[in-house]
Amino acid sequence: MNSDCVFHYIRYACYFYQPSKPNKKKITELIKAIPFFMTEEDQTILFDIIVKNPIHCYYDKAETMNEYGYLLYKKFTTVKKDHIKEYNEYKSEIYPKDEMYKQRRAHNLFFICIVLLIFFYIYKIK
């Protein structure tokens, strides 16, 4: 499997991670299993990175899990001598959708407030 796909999957798994005892166990199993979906050479590289950077140091908070996903990505791409995205660029592949959702939600709330004010005004006129 292409390493970009694997790290895209890791990015989303870390982004939606919610710390709890069962989730800590499942994310640990997931991270340990991910190298098996890569080529043999990439598998060895990623497995060594995971062994040197154990997940239990990061899985207590969702934000540190995002940092862990980036750490795996950064170390892997450093070994492969590929172009490394900065952390903000790495995060921006997920976060713009959140910003768009927040903006759309704010517009919807504003519209609802305007409609309620119009109904209130009409009710007061009568």
GROMACS .gro file of C-alpha atoms in nm:
model
  126
    1MET     CA    1   0.000   0.000   0.000
    2ASN     CA    2   0.117   0.351  -0.074
    3SER     CA    3   0.272   0.518   0.231
    4ASP     CA    4   0.069   0.836   0.163
    5CYS     CA    5  -0.253   0.637   0.207
    6VAL     CA    6  -0.125   0.484   0.529
    7PHE     CA    7  -0.030   0.819   0.677
    8HIS     CA    8  -0.358   0.969   0.564
    9TYR     CA    9  -0.532   0.691   0.755
   10ILE     CA   10  -0.310   0.750   1.061
   11ARG     CA   11  -0.385   1.123   1.042
   12TYR     CA   12  -0.761   1.060   1.055
   13ALA     CA   13  -0.734   0.790   1.323
   14CYS     CA   14  -0.538   1.028   1.543
   15TYR     CA   15  -0.767   1.322   1.465
   16PHE     CA   16  -1.087   1.144   1.568
   17TYR     CA   17  -0.929   0.966   1.865
   18GLN     CA   18  -1.107   1.013   2.199
   19PRO     CA   19  -0.905   0.902   2.504
   20SER     CA   20  -1.068   0.623   2.703
   21LYS     CA   21  -0.942   0.292   2.833
   22PRO     CA   22  -1.090   0.083   2.547
   23ASN     CA   23  -0.980   0.338   2.286
   24LYS     CA   24  -0.625   0.339   2.421
   25LYS     CA   25  -0.610  -0.036   2.375
   26LYS     CA   26  -0.760  -0.022   2.024
   27ILE     CA   27  -0.538   0.263   1.900
   28THR     CA   28  -0.233   0.076   2.031
   29GLU     CA   29  -0.337  -0.236   1.838
   30LEU     CA   30  -0.408  -0.026   1.528
   31ILE     CA   31  -0.071   0.151   1.530
   32LYS     CA   32   0.112  -0.179   1.580
   33ALA     CA   33  -0.081  -0.336   1.289
   34ILE     CA   34  -0.042  -0.054   1.036
   35PRO     CA   35   0.312  -0.151   0.921
   36PHE     CA   36   0.172  -0.481   0.791
   37PHE     CA   37  -0.015  -0.288   0.520
   38MET     CA   38   0.305  -0.152   0.368
   39THR     CA   39   0.581  -0.292   0.152
   40GLU     CA   40   0.849  -0.491   0.331
   41GLU     CA   41   1.105  -0.209   0.322
   42ASP     CA   42   0.854   0.053   0.445
   43GLN     CA   43   0.721  -0.194   0.698
   44THR     CA   44   1.062  -0.229   0.859
   45ILE     CA   45   1.116   0.147   0.870
   46LEU     CA   46   0.776   0.223   1.024
   47PHE     CA   47   0.799  -0.064   1.272
   48ASP     CA   48   1.137   0.064   1.397
   49ILE     CA   49   0.992   0.415   1.436
   50ILE     CA   50   0.694   0.281   1.633
   51VAL     CA   51   0.923   0.077   1.860
   52LYS     CA   52   1.146   0.380   1.929
   53ASN     CA   53   0.843   0.607   1.989
   54PRO     CA   54   0.588   0.405   2.188
   55ILE     CA   55   0.229   0.522   2.160
   56HIS     CA   56   0.160   0.500   2.534
   57CYS     CA   57   0.351   0.828   2.576
   58TYR     CA   58   0.096   1.006   2.355
   59TYR     CA   59  -0.248   0.848   2.390
   60ASP     CA   60  -0.370   1.035   2.698
   61LYS     CA   61  -0.493   1.338   2.498
   62ALA     CA   62  -0.638   1.380   2.151
   63GLU     CA   63  -0.398   1.666   2.073
   64THR     CA   64  -0.091   1.460   2.160
   65MET     CA   65  -0.223   1.183   1.936
   66ASN     CA   66  -0.224   1.431   1.647
   67GLU     CA   67   0.137   1.511   1.733
   68TYR     CA   68   0.216   1.139   1.743
   69GLY     CA   69   0.071   1.089   1.396
   70TYR     CA   70   0.286   1.375   1.270
   71LEU     CA   71   0.591   1.234   1.448
   72LEU     CA   72   0.548   0.900   1.270
   73TYR     CA   73   0.500   1.078   0.939
   74LYS     CA   74   0.799   1.308   0.987
   75LYS     CA   75   1.040   1.034   1.093
   76PHE     CA   76   0.925   0.804   0.813
   77THR     CA   77   0.961   1.068   0.543
   78THR     CA   78   1.300   1.168   0.685
   79VAL     CA   79   1.426   0.812   0.649
   80LYS     CA   80   1.276   0.783   0.299
   81LYS     CA   81   1.424   1.126   0.209
   82ASP     CA   82   1.088   1.253   0.082
   83HIS     CA   83   0.946   1.604   0.111
   84ILE     CA   84   0.832   1.668   0.469
   85LYS     CA   85   0.524   1.880   0.523
   86GLU     CA   86   0.530   2.124   0.813
   87TYR     CA   87   0.294   2.046   1.102
   88ASN     CA   88   0.044   2.316   1.000
   89GLU     CA   89   0.040   2.192   0.642
   90TYR     CA   90   0.001   1.836   0.768
   91LYS     CA   91  -0.294   1.939   0.988
   92SER     CA   92  -0.451   2.158   0.720
   93GLU     CA   93  -0.552   1.851   0.520
   94ILE     CA   94  -0.814   1.785   0.790
   95TYR     CA   95  -0.883   2.115   0.963
   96PRO     CA   96  -1.019   2.327   0.674
   97LYS     CA   97  -1.328   2.108   0.672
   98ASP     CA   98  -1.375   2.190   1.041
   99GLU     CA   99  -1.338   2.562   0.975
  100MET     CA  100  -1.586   2.545   0.688
  101TYR     CA  101  -1.831   2.356   0.911
  102LYS     CA  102  -1.792   2.613   1.192
  103GLN     CA  103  -1.842   2.901   0.949
  104ARG     CA  104  -2.151   2.739   0.796
  105ARG     CA  105  -2.289   2.673   1.144
  106ALA     CA  106  -2.233   3.035   1.246
  107HIS     CA  107  -2.418   3.152   0.933
  108ASN     CA  108  -2.707   2.919   1.009
  109LEU     CA  109  -2.731   3.043   1.369
  110PHE     CA  110  -2.723   3.403   1.249
  111PHE     CA  111  -3.003   3.332   0.999
  112ILE     CA  112  -3.215   3.165   1.269
  113CYS     CA  113  -3.167   3.464   1.499
  114ILE     CA  114  -3.276   3.703   1.224
  115VAL     CA  115  -3.587   3.495   1.150
  116LEU     CA  116  -3.675   3.481   1.521
  117LEU     CA  117  -3.631   3.857   1.554
  118ILE     CA  118  -3.863   3.913   1.256
  119PHE     CA  119  -4.129   3.686   1.409
  120PHE     CA  120  -4.091   3.860   1.745
  121TYR     CA  121  -4.125   4.201   1.577
  122ILE     CA  122  -4.436   4.091   1.384
  123TYR     CA  123  -4.588   3.950   1.703
  124LYS     CA  124  -4.522   4.277   1.890
  125ILE     CA  125  -4.683   4.488   1.615
  126LYS     CA  126  -5.012   4.302   1.646
   0.00000   0.00000   0.00000
